[in-house]
Coordinates of C-alpha atoms and ligand atoms in Angstrom, one line a residue:
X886 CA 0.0 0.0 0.0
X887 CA 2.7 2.5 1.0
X888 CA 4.5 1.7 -2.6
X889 CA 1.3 2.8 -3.9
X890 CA 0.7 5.5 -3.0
X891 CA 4.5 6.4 -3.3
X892 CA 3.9 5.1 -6.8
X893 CA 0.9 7.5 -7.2
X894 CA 2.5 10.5 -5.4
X895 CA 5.7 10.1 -8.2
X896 CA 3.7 9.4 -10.9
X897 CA 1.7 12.6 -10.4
X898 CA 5.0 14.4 -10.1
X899 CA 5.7 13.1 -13.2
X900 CA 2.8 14.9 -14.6
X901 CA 3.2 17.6 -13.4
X902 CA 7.0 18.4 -12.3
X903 CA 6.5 21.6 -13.1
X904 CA 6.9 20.7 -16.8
X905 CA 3.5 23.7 -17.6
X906 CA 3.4 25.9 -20.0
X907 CA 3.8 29.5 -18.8
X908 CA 0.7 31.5 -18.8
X909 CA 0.9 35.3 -19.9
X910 CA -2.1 37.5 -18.6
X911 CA 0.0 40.5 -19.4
X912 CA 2.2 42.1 -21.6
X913 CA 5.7 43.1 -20.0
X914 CA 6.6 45.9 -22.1
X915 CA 5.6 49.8 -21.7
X916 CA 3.1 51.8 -23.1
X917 CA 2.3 49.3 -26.0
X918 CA -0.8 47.5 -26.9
X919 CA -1.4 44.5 -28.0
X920 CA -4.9 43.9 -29.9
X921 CA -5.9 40.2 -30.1
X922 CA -8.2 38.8 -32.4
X923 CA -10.0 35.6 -32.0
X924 CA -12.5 32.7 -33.4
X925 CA -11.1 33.2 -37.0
X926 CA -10.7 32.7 -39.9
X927 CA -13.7 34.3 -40.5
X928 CA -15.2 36.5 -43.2
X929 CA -14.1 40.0 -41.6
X930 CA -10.4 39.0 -41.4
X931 CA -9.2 40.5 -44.7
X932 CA -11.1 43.7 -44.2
X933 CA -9.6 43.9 -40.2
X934 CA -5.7 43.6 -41.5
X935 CA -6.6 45.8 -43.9
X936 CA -7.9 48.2 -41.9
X937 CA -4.5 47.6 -39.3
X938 CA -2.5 47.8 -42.0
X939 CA -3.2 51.0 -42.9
X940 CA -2.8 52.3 -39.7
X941 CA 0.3 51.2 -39.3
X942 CA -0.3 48.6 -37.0
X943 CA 0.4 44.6 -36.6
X944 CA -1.7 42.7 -34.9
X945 CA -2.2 39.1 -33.4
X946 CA -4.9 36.7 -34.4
X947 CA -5.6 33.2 -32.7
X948 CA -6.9 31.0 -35.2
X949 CA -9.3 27.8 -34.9
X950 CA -9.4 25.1 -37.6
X951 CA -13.1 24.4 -38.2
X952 CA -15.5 27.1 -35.6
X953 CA -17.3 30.2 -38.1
X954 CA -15.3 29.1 -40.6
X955 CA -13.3 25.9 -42.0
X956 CA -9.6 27.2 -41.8
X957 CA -9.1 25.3 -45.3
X958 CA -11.6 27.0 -47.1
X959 CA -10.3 28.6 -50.3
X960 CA -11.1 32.7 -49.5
X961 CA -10.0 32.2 -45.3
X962 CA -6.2 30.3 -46.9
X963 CA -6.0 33.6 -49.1
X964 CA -6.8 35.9 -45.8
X965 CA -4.8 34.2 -43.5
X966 CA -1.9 34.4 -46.7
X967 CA -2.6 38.0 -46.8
X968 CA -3.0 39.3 -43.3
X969 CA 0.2 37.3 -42.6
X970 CA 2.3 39.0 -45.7
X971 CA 1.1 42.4 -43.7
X972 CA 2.9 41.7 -40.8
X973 CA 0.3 40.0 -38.9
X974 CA 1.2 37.2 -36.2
X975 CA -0.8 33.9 -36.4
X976 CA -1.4 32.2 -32.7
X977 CA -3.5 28.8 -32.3
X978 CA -7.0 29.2 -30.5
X979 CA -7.4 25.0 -31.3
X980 CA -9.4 23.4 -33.4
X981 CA -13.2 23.1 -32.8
X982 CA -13.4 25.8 -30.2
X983 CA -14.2 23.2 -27.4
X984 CA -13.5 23.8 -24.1
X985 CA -10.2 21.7 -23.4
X986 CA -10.4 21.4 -19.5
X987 CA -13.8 19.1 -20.7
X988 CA -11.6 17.3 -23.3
X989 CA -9.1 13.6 -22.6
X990 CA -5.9 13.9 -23.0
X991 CA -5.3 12.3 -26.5
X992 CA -7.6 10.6 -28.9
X993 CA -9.5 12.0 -31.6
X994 CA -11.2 15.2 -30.1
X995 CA -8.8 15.3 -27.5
X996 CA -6.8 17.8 -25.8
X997 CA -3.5 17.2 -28.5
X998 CA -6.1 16.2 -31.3
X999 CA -7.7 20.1 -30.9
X1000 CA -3.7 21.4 -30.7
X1001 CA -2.3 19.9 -33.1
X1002 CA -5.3 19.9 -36.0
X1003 CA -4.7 24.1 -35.8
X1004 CA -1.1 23.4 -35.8
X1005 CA -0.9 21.5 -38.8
X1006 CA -3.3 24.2 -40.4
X1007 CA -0.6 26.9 -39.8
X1008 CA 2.2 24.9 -40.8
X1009 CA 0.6 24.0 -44.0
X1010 CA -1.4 27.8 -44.8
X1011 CA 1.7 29.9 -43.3
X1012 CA 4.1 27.9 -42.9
X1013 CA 4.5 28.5 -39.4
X1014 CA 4.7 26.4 -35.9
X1015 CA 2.9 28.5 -33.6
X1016 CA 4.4 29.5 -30.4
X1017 CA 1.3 30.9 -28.7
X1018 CA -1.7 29.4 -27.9
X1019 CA -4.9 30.9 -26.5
X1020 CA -7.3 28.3 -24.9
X1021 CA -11.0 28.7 -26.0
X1022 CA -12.8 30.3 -23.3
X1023 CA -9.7 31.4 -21.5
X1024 CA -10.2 27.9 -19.9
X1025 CA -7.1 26.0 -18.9
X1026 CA -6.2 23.8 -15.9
X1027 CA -2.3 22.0 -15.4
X1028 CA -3.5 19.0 -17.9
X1029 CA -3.8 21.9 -20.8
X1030 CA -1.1 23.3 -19.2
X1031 CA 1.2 20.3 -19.5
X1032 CA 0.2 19.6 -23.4
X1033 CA 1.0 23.2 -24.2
X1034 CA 4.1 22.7 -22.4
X1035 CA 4.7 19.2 -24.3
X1036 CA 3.6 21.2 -27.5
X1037 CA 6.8 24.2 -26.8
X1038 CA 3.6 26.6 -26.6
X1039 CA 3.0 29.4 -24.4
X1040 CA -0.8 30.1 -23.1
X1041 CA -2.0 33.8 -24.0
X1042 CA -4.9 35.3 -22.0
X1043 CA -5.8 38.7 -21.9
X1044 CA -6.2 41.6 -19.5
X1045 CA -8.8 43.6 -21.5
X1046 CA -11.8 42.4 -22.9
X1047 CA -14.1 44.7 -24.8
X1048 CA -17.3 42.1 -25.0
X1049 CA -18.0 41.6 -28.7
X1050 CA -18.2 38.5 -28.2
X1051 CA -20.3 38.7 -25.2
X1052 CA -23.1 40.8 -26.2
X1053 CA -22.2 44.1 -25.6
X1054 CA -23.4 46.5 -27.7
X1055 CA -21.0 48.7 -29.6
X1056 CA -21.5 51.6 -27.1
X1057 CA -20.9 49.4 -24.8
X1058 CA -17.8 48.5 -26.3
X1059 CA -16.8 51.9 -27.1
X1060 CA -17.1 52.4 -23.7
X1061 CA -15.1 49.8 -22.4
X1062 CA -12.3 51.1 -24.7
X1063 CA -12.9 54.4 -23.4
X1064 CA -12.3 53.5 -20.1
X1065 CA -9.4 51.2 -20.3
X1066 CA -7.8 54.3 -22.1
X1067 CA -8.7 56.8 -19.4
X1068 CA -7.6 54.6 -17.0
X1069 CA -4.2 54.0 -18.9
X1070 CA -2.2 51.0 -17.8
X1071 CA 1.3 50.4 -18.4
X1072 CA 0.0 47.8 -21.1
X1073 CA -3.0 46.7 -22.6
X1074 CA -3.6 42.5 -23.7
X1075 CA -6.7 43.2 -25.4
X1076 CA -9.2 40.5 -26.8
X1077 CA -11.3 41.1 -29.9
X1078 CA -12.9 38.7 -31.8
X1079 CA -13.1 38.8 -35.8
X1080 CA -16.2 37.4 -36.4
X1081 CA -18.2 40.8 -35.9
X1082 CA -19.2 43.3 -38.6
X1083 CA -19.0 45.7 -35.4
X1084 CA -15.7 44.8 -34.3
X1085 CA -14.3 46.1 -37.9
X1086 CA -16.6 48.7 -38.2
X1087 CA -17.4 50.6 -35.6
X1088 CA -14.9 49.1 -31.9
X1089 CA -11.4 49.1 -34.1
X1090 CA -11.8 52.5 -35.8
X1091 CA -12.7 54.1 -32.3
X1092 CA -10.4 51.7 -30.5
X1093 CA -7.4 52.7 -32.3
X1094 CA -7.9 56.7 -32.2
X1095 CA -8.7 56.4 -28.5
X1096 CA -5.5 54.6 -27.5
X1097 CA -3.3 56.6 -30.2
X1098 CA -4.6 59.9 -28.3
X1099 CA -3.3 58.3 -24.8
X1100 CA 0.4 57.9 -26.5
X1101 CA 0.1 53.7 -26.6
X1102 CA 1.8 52.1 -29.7
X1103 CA 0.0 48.9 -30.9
X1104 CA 2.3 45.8 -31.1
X1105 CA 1.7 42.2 -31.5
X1106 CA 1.7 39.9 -28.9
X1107 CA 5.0 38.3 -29.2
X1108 CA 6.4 42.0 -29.0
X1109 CA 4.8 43.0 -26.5
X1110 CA 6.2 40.1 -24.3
X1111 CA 9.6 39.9 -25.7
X1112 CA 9.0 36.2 -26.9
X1113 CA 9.6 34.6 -29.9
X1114 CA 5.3 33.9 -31.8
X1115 CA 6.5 30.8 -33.6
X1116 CA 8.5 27.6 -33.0
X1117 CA 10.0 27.4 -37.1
X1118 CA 8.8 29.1 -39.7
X1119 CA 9.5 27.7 -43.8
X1120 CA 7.6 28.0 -46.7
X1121 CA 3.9 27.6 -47.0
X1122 CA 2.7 24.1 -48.5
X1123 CA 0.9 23.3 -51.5
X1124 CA -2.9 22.8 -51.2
X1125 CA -3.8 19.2 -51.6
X1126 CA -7.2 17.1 -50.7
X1127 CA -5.9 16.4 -47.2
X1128 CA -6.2 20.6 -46.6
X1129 CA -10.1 18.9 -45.2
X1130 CA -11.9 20.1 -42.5
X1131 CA -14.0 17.0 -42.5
X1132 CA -11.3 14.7 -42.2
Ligands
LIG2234 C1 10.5 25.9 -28.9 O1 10.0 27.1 -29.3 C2 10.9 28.2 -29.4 C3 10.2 29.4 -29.6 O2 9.3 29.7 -28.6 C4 12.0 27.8 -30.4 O3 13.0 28.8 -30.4 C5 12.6 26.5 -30.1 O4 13.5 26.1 -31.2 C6 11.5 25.4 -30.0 N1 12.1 24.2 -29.6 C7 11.8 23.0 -30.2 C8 12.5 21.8 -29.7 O5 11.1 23.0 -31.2
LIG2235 ZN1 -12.6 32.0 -28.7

């Protein structure tokens, strides 16, 4: 009994040993911000970098496989090609969008299925191993922890959140932006969702003036933390029948 428990006691050391992916709530550097977009690709993407772009500014986005959109589809390969030629830095949100403290460890639709199906997406589309992972939900305990660690990724929350995805209406999320601002931090992690006319139209615009009249610079999120957004970066792949969301 007592060498079972030892057993058990190393065995969860094992697991956990400390071997977790660091968690960043914040950025570390001053006076920047860092505006995230999530739940893409999506229809609004092109429009958004465009809209970044000529503002000067580079952005992060954190990319599921198959949630609004299938990543594969012909017109999200040529956005994600395009933002990512602007300057744009491509994060994993996983696959499906499920909520991976739910989700097994391994296995088809679990934890490392959901990583490494957006993985594979971004290696094939961008030609990028992505660095920085945002769990869906923000939802995370040391098991997702441990597979992003396994996985050389970093965890990405956020610190602001204007809540387009949660309802808020775009006064609302004016508002919010308006605050934050007036309330100036040393650094703003912001999280924006592409999937919203509103977010393009009417929160960026206002988003950006407000924070450019408080003196923040907008950076992406590797920047703003000093870290490095991808693993390896090559050449994008060649389209072929396994670029599938159904399979
Ligand atoms: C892990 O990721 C870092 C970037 O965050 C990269 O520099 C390093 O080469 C990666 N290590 C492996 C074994 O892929
Ligand atoms: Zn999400």
């Amino acid at each position: 009994m007592l060498i079972y428990c030892l057993a058990l006691l190393v065995l969860q050391a094992v697991v956990t040993n400390g071997q977790l992916a660091t968690v960043y709530t914040s950025c570390t550097k001053p006076n920047v911000v860092a505006l995230t977009f999530d739940d893409g690709p999506y229809i609004y993407e092109q429009g958004i970098a465009t809209l970044l772009k000529n503002n000067g500014i580079k952005a992060t986005f954190f990319i599921n496989g198959n949630n609004w959109e299938c990543v594969y589809d012909d017109a999200m390969v040529t956005a994600l090609q395009t933002a990512y030629a602007d300057g744009h830095e491509f994060g994993s949100h996983t696959w499906h969008h499920y909520d991976l403290t739910t989700l097994p460890w391994d296995g088809t639709g679990g934890i490392h299925d959901e990583m490494w199906r957006t993985e594979l997406a971004l290696q094939r589309i961008l030609g990028v191993s992505p660095a920085l992972m945002r769990p869906p939900y923000g939802n995370y305990n040391d098991e997702v922890r441990s597979a992003a660690y396994l996985r050389n990724q970093s965890l990405i929350l956020w610190d602001f959140d204007d809540g387009d995805s949660t309802g808020a209406s775009v006064a609302a999320q004016q508002a919010a932006y308006t605050n934050v601002a007036n309330a100036h931090p040393n650094n703003i992690l912001a999280l924006n969702h592409e999937t919203y006319a509103t977010t393009l139209n009417n929160i960026l615009p206002f988003a950006i003036t407000t924070l450019r009249n408080k003196g923040y610079t907008f950076v992406t999120v590797s920047q703003c933390l000093g870290i490095n957004p991808y693993q390896w970066t090559a050449a994008p792949q060649t389209r072929t029948s396994d670029w599938n969301c159904d399979i």
